[in-house]
CSV table of N, CA and C in Angstrom, one decimal:
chain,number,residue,atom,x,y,z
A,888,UNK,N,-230.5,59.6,-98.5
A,888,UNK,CA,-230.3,60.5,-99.6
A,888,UNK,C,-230.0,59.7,-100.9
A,889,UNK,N,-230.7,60.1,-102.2
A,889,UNK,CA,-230.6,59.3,-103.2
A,889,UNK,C,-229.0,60.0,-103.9
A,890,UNK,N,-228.5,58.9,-104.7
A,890,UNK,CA,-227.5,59.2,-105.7
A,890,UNK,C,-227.5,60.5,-106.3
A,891,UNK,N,-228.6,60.6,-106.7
A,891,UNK,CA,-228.5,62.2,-107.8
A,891,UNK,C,-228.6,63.4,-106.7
A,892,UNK,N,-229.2,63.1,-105.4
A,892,UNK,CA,-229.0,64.4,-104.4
A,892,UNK,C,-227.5,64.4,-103.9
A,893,UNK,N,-226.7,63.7,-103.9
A,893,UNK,CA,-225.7,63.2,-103.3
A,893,UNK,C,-224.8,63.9,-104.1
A,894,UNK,N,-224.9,63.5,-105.4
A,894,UNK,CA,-223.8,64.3,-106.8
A,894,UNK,C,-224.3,65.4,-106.5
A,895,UNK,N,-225.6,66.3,-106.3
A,895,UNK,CA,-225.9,67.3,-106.6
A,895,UNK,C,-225.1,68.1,-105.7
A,896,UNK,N,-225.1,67.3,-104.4
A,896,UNK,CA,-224.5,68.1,-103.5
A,896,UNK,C,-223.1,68.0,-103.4
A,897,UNK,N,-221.9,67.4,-104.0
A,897,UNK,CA,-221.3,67.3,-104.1
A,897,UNK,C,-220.4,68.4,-104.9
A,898,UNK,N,-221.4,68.3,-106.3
A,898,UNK,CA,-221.2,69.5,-107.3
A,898,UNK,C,-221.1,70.5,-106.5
A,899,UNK,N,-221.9,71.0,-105.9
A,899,UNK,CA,-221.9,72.2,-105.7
A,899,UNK,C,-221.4,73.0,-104.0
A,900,UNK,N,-220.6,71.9,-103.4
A,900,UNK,CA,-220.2,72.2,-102.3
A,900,UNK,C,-218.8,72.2,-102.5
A,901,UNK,N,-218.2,73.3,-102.2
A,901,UNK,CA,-216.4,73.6,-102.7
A,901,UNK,C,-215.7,72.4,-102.0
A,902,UNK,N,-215.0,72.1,-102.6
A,902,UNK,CA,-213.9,71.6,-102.3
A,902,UNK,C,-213.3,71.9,-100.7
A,903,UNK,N,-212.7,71.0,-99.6
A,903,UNK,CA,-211.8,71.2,-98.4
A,903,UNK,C,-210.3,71.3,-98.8
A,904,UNK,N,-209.5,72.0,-98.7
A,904,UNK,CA,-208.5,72.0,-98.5
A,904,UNK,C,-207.9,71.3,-97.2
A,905,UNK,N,-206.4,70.6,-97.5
A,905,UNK,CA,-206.2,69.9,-95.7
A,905,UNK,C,-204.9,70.9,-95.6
A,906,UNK,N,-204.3,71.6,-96.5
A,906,UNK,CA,-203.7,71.9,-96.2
A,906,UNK,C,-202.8,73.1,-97.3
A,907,UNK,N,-203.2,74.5,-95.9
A,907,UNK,CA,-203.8,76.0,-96.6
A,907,UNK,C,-202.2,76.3,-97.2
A,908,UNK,N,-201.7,76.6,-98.6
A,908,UNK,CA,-200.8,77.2,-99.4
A,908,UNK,C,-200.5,78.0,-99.8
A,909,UNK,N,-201.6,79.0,-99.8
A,909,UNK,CA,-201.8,80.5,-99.8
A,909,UNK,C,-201.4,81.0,-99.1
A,910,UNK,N,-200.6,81.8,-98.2
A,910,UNK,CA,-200.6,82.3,-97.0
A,910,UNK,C,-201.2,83.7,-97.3
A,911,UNK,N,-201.0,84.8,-98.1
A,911,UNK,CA,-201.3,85.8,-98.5
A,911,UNK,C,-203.0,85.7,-98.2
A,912,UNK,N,-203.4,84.7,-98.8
A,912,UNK,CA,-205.2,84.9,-98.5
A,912,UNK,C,-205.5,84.3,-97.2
A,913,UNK,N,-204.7,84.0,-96.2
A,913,UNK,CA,-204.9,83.6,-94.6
A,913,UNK,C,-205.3,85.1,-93.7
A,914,UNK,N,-205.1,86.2,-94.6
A,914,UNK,CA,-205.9,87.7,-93.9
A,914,UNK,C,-204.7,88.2,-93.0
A,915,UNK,N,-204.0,87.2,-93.1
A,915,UNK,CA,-202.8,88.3,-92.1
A,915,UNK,C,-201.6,88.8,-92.5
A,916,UNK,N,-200.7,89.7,-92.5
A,916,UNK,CA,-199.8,89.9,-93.0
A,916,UNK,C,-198.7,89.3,-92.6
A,917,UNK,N,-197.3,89.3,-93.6
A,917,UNK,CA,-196.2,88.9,-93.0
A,917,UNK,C,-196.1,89.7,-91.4
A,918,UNK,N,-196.2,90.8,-91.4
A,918,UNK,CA,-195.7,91.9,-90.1
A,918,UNK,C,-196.5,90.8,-88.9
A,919,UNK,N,-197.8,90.5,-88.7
A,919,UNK,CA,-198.7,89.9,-88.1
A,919,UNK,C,-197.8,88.7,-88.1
A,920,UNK,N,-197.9,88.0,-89.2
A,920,UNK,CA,-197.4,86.6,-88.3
A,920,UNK,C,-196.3,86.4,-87.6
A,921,UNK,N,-195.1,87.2,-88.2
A,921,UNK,CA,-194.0,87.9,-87.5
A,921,UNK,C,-195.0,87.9,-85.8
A,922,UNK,N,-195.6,88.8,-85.3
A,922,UNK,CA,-195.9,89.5,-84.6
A,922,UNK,C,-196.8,88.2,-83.0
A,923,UNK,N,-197.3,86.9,-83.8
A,923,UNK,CA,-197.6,86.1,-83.3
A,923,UNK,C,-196.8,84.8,-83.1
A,924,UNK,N,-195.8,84.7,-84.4
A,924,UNK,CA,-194.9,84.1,-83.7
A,924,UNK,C,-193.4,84.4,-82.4
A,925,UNK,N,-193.4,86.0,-82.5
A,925,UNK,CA,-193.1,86.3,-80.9
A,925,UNK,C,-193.7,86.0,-80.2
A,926,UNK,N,-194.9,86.4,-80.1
A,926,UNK,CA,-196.0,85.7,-78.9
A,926,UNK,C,-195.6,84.4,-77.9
A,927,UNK,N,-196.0,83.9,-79.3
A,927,UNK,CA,-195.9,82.0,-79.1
A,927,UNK,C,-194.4,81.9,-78.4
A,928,UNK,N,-193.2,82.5,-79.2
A,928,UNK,CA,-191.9,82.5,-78.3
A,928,UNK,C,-192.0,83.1,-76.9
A,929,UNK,N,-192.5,84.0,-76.5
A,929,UNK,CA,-192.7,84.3,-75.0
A,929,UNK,C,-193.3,83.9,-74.6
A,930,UNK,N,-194.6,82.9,-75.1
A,930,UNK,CA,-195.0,81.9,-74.5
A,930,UNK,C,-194.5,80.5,-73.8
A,931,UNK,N,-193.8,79.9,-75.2
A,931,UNK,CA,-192.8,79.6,-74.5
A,931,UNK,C,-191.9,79.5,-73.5
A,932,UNK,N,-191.2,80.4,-73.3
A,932,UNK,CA,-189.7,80.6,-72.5
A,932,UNK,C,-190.3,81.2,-71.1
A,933,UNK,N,-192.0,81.7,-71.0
A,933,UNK,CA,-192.4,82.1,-70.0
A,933,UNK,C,-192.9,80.4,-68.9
A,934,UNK,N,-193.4,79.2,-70.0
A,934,UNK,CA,-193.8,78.2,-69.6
A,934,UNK,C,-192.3,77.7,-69.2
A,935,UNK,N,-191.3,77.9,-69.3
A,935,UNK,CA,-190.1,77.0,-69.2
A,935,UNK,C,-189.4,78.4,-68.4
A,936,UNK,N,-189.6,78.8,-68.3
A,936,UNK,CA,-189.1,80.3,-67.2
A,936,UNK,C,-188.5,79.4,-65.7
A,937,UNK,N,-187.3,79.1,-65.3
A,937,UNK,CA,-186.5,78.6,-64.6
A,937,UNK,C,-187.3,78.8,-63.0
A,938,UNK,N,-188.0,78.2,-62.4
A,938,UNK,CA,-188.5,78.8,-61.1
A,938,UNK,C,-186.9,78.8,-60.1
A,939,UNK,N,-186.0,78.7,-60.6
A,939,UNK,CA,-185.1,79.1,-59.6
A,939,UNK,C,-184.7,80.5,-59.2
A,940,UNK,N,-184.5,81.1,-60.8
A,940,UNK,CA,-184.7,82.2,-60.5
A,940,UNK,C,-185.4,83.1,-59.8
A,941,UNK,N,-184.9,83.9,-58.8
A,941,UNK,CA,-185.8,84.8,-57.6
A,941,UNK,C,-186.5,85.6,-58.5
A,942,UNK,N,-187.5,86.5,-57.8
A,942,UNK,CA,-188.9,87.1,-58.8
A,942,UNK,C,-187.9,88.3,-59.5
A,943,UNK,N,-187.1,88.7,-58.4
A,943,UNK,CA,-186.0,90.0,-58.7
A,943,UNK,C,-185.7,89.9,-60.0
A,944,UNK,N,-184.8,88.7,-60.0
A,944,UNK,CA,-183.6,88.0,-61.4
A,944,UNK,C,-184.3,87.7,-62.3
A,945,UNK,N,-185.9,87.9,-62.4
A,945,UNK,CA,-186.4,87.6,-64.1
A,945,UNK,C,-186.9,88.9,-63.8
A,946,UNK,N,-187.6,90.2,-63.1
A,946,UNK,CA,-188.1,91.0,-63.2
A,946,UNK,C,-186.5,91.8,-63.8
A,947,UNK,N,-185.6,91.7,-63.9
A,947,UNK,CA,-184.6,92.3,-64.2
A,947,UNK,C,-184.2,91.5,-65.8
A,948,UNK,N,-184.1,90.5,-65.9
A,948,UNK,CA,-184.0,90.2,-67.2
A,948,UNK,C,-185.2,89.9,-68.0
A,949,UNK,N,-186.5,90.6,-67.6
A,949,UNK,CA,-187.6,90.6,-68.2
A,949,UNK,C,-187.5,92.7,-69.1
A,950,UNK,N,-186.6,93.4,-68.1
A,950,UNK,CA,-186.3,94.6,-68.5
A,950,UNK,C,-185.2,94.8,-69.1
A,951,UNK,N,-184.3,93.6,-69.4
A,951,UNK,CA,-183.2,93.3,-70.5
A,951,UNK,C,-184.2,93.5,-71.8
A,952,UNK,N,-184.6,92.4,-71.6
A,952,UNK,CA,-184.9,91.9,-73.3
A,952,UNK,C,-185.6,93.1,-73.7
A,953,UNK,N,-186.8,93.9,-72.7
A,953,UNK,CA,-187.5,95.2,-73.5
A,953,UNK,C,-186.8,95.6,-73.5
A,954,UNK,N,-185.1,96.8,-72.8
A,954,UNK,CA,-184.4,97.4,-73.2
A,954,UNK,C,-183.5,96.8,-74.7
A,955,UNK,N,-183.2,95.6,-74.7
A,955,UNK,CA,-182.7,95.2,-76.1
A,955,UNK,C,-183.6,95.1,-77.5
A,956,UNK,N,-184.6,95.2,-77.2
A,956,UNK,CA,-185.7,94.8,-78.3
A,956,UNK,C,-185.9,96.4,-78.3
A,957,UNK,N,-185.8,97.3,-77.3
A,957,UNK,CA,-186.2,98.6,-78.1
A,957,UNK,C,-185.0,99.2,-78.6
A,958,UNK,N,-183.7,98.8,-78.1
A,958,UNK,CA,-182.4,99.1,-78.9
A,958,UNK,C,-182.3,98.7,-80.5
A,959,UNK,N,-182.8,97.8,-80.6
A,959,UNK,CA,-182.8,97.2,-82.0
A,959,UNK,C,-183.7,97.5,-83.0
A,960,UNK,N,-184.6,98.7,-82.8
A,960,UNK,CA,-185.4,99.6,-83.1
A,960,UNK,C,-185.2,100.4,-84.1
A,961,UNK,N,-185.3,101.1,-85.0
A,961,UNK,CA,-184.8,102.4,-85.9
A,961,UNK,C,-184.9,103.3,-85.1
A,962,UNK,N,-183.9,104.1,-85.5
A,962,UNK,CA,-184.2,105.5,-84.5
A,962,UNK,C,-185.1,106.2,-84.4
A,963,UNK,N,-186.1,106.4,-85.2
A,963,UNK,CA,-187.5,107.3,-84.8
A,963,UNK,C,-188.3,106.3,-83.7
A,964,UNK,N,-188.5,105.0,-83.8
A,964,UNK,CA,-189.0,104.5,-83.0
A,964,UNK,C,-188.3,104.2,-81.6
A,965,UNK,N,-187.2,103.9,-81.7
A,965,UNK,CA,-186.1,103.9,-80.7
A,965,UNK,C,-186.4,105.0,-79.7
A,966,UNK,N,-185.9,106.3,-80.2
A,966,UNK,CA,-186.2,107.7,-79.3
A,966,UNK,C,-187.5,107.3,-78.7
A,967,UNK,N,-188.8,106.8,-79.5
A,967,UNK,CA,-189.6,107.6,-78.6
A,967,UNK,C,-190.2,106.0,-77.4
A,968,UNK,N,-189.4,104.9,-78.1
A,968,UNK,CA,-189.9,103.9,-77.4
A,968,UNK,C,-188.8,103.7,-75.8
A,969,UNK,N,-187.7,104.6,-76.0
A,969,UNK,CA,-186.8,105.1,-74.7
A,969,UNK,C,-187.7,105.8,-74.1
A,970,UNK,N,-187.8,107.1,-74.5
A,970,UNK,CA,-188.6,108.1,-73.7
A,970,UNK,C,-190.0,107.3,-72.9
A,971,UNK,N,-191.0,106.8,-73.7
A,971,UNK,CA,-192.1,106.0,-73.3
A,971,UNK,C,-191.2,105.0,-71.8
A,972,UNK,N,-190.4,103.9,-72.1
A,972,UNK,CA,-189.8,103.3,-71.3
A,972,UNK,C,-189.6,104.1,-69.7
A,973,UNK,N,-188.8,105.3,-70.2
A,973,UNK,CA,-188.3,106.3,-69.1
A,973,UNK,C,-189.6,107.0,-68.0
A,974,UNK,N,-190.7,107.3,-69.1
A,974,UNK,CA,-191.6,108.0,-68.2
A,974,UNK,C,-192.5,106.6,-67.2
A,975,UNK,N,-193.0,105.8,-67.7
A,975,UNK,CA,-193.1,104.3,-67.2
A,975,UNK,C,-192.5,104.3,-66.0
A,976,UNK,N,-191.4,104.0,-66.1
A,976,UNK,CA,-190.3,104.0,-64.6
A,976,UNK,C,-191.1,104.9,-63.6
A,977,UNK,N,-190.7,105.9,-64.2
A,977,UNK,CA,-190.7,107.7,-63.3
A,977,UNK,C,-192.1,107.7,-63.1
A,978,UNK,N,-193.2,107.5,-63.4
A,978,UNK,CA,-194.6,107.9,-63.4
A,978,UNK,C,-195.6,106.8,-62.7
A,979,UNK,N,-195.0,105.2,-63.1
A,979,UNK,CA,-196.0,104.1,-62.6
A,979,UNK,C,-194.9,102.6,-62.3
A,980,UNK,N,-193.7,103.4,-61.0
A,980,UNK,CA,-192.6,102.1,-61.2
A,980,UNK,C,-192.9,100.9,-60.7
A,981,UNK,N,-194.2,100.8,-60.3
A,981,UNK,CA,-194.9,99.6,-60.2
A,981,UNK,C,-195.2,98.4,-61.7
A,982,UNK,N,-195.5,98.8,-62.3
A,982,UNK,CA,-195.4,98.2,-63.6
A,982,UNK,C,-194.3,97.8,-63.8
A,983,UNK,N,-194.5,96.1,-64.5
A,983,UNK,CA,-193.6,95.6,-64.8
A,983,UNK,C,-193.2,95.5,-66.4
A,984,UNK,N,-191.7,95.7,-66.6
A,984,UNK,CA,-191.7,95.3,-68.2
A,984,UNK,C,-191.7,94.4,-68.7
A,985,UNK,N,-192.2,94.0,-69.8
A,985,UNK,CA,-192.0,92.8,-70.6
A,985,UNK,C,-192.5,92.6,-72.1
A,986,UNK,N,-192.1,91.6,-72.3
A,986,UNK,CA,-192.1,91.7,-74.4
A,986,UNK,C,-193.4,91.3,-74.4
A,987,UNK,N,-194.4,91.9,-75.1
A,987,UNK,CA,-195.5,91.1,-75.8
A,987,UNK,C,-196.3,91.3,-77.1
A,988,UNK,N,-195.7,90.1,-77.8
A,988,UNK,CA,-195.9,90.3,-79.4
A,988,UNK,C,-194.4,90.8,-79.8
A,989,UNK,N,-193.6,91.1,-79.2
A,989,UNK,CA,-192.5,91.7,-79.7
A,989,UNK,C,-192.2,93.0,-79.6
A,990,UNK,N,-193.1,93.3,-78.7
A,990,UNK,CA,-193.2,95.2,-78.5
A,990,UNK,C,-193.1,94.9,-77.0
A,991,UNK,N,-191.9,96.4,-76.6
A,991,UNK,CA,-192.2,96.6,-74.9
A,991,UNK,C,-193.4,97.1,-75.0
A,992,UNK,N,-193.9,96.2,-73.1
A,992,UNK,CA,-195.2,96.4,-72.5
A,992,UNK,C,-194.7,96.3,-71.0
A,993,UNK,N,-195.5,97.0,-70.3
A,993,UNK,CA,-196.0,97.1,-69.4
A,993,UNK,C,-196.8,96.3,-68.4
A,994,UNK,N,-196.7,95.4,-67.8
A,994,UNK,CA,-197.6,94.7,-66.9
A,994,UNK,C,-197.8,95.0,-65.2
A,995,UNK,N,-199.3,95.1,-65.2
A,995,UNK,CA,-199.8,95.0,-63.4
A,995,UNK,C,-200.7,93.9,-63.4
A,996,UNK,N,-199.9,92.9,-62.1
A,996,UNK,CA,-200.3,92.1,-61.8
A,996,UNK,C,-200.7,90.6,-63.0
A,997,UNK,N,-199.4,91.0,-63.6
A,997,UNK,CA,-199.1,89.8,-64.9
A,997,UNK,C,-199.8,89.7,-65.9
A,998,UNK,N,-200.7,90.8,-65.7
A,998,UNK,CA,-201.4,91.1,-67.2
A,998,UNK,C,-201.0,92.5,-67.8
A,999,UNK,N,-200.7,92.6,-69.2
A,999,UNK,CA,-199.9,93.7,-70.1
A,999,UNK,C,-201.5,94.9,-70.1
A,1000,UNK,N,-200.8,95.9,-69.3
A,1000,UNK,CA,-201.6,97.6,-68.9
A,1000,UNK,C,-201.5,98.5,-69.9
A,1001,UNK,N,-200.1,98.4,-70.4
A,1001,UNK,CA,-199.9,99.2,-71.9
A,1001,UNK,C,-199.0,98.7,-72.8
A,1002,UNK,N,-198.8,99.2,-73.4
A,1002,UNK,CA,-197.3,98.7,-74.9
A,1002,UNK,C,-197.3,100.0,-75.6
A,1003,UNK,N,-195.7,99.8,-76.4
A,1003,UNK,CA,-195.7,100.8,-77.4
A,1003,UNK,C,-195.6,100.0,-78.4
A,1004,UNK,N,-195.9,100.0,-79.7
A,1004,UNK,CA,-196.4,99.3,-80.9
A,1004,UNK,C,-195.4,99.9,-81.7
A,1005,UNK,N,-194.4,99.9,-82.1
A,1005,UNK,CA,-193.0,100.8,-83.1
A,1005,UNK,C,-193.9,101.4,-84.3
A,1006,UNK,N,-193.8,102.4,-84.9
A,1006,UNK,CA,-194.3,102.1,-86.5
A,1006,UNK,C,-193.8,101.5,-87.4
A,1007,UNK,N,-192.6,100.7,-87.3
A,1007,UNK,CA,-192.0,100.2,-88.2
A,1007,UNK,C,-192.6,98.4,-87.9
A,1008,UNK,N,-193.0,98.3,-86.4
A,1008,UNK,CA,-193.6,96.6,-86.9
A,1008,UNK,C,-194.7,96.2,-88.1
A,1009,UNK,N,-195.6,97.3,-88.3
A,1009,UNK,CA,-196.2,97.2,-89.1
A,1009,UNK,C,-196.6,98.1,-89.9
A,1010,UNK,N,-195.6,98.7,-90.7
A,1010,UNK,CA,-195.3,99.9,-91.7
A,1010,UNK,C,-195.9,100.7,-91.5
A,1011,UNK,N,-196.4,101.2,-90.2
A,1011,UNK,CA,-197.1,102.3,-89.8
A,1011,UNK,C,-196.9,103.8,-90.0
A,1012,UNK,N,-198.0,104.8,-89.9
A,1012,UNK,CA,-197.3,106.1,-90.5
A,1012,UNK,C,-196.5,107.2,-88.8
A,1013,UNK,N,-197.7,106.2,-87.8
A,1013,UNK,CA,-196.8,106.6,-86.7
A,1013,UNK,C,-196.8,104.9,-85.6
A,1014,UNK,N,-196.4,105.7,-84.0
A,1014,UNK,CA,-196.2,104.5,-83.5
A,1014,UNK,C,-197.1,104.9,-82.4
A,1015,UNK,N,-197.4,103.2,-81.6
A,1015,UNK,CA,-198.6,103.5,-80.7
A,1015,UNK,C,-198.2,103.5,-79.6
A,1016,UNK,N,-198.8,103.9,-78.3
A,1016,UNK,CA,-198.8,103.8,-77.0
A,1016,UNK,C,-200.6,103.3,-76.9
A,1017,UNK,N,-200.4,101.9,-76.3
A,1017,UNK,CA,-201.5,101.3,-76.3
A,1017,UNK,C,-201.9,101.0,-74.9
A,1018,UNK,N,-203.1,101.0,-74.1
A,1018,UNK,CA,-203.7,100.6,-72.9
A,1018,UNK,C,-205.1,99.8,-73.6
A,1019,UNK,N,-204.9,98.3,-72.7
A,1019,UNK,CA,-205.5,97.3,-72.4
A,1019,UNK,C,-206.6,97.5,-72.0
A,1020,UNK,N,-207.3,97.0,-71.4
A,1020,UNK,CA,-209.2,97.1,-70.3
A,1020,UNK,C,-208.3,97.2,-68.9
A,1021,UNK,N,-207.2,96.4,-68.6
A,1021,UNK,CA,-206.8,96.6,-67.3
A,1021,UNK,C,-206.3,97.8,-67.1
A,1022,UNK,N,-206.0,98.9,-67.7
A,1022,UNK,CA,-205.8,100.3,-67.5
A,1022,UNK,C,-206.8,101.2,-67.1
A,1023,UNK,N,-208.3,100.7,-66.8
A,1023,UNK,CA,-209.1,101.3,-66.6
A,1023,UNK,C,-209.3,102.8,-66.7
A,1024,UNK,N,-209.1,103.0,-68.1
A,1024,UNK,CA,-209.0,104.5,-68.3
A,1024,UNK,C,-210.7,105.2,-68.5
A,1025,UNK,N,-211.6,104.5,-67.9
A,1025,UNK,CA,-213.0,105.4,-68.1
A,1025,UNK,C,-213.2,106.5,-68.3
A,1026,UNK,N,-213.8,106.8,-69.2
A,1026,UNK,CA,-214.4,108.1,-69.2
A,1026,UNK,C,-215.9,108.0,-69.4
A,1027,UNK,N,-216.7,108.1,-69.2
A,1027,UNK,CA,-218.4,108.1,-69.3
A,1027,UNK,C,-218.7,106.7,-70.4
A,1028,UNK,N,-219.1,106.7,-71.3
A,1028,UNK,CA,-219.4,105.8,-72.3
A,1028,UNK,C,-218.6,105.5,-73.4
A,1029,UNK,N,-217.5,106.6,-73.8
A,1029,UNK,CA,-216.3,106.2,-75.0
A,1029,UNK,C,-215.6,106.8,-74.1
A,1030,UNK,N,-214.0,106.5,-74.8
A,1030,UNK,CA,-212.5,106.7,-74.2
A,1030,UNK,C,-211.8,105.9,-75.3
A,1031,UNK,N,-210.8,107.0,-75.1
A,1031,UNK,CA,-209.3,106.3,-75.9
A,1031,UNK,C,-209.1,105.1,-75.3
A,1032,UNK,N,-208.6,104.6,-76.5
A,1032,UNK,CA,-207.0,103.4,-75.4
A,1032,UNK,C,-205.7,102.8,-76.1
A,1033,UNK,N,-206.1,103.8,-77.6
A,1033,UNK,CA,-204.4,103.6,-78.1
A,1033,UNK,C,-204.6,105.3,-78.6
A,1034,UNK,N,-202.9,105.9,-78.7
A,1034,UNK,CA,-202.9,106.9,-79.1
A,1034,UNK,C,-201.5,106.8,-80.3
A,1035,UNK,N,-202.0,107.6,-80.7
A,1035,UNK,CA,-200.4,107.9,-82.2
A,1035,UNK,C,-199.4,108.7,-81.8
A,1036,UNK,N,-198.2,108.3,-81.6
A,1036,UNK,CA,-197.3,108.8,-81.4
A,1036,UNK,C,-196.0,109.5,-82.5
A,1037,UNK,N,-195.9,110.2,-83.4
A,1037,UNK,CA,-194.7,111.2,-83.9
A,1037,UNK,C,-194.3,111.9,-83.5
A,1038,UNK,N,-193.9,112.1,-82.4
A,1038,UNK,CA,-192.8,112.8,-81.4
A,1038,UNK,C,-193.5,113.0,-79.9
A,1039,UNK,N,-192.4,113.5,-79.3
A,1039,UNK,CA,-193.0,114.0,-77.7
A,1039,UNK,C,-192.0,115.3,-77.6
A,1040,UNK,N,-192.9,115.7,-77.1
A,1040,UNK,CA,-192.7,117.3,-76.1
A,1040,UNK,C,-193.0,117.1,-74.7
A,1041,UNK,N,-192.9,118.6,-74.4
A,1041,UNK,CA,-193.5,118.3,-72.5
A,1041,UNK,C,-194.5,118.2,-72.5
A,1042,UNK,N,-195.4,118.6,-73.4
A,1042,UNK,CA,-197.3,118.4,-73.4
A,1042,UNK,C,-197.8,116.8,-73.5
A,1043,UNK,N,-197.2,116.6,-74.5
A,1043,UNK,CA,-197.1,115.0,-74.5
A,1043,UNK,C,-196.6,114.1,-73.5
A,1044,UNK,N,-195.7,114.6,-73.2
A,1044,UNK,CA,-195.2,113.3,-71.7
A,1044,UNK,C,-196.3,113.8,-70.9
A,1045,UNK,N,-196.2,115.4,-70.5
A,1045,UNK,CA,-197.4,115.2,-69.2
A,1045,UNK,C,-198.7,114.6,-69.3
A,1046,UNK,N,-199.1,114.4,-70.5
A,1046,UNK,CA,-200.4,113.7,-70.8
A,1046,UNK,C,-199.9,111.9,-71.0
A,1047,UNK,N,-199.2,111.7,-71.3
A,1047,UNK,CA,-198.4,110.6,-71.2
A,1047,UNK,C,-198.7,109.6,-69.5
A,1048,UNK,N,-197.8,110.9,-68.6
A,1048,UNK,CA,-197.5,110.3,-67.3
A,1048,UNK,C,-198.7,110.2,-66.4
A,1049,UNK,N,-199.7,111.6,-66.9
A,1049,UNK,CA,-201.1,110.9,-66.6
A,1049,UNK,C,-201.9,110.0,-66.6
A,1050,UNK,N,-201.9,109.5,-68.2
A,1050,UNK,CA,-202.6,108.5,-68.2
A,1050,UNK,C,-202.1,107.0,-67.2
A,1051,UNK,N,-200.4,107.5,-67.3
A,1051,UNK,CA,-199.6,106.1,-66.5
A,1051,UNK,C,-200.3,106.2,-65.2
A,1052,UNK,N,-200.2,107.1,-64.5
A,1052,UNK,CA,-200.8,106.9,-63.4
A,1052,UNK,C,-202.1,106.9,-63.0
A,1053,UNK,N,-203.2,107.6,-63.5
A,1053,UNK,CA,-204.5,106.8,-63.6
A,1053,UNK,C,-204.2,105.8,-63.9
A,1054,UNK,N,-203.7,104.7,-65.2
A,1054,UNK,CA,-204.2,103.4,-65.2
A,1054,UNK,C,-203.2,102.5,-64.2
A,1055,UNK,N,-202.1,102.8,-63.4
A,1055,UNK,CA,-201.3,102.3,-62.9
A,1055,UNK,C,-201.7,101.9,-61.3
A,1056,UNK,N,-203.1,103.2,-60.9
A,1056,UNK,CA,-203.4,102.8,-59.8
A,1056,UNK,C,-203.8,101.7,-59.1
């Protein structure tokens, strides 16, 4: 390549950065990185997770921390992230609880089946109840797999504990 194709291309190829300063133009939000650096933390403590402990003694302090993390909730999301918790138990007590991303979730067979999503992790107008691909909720060629939550009634749980148990099977 001669000199003057060299400049040419130089000129006109942007600049590298080594090291990104912007975080705002990285496309994610504070709420988001918030939301990935829990991750990374339950990643963590899951890699260093004590094998002494019996499966019991973490499946019970695996339902601490989602009972604490939904305690520390505002109350609109609180109420309905209890109730969600409650029907869980009562509907598919096979599933196991656990934090992921910083939201209680649900896991069968160590992979997360559903979560509720608060509306306040990410200034949402409601909050979610979300199912994974491992929920196998089929319906023909489309199907839900997150739904919006601003309150529950009895119509809502019973559609609620159904979906728990179809995907819990």
């Amino acid at each position: 390549m001669t000199d003057a194709k060299k400049a040419q291309r130089k000129a006109t190829t942007p600049a590298r950065r080594t090291k990104r300063t912007d975080t705002a133009a990285d496309g994610f939000t504070e709420e988001e990185r918030a939301a990935m650096k829990e991750r990374a933390k339950e990643l963590r403590a899951a890699s260093r997770g004590g094998s002494r402990a019996s499966r019991a003694e973490k499946a019970a302090e695996a339902e601490a921390e989602v009972l604490a993390k939904i305690a520390e909730l505002p109350d609109e999301d609180r109420v309905l992230a209890e109730r969600v918790h409650a029907l869980v138990k009562a509907h598919a007590p096979a599933l196991a609880p656990r934090l992921w991303y910083g939201m209680p979730a649900y896991a069968k067979d160590g992979k997360v089946l559903c979560f509720f999503q608060p509306a306040s992790k990410f200034k949402a107008r409601y909050a979610t109840l979300g199912f994974n691909d491992v929920a196998t909720l089929d319906e023909g060629v489309m199907w839900p797999t997150a739904f919006a939550l601003t309150g529950l009634g009895p119509a809502v749980e019973d559609r609620i504990a159904a979906l728990l148990r179809t995907a819990a099977h």
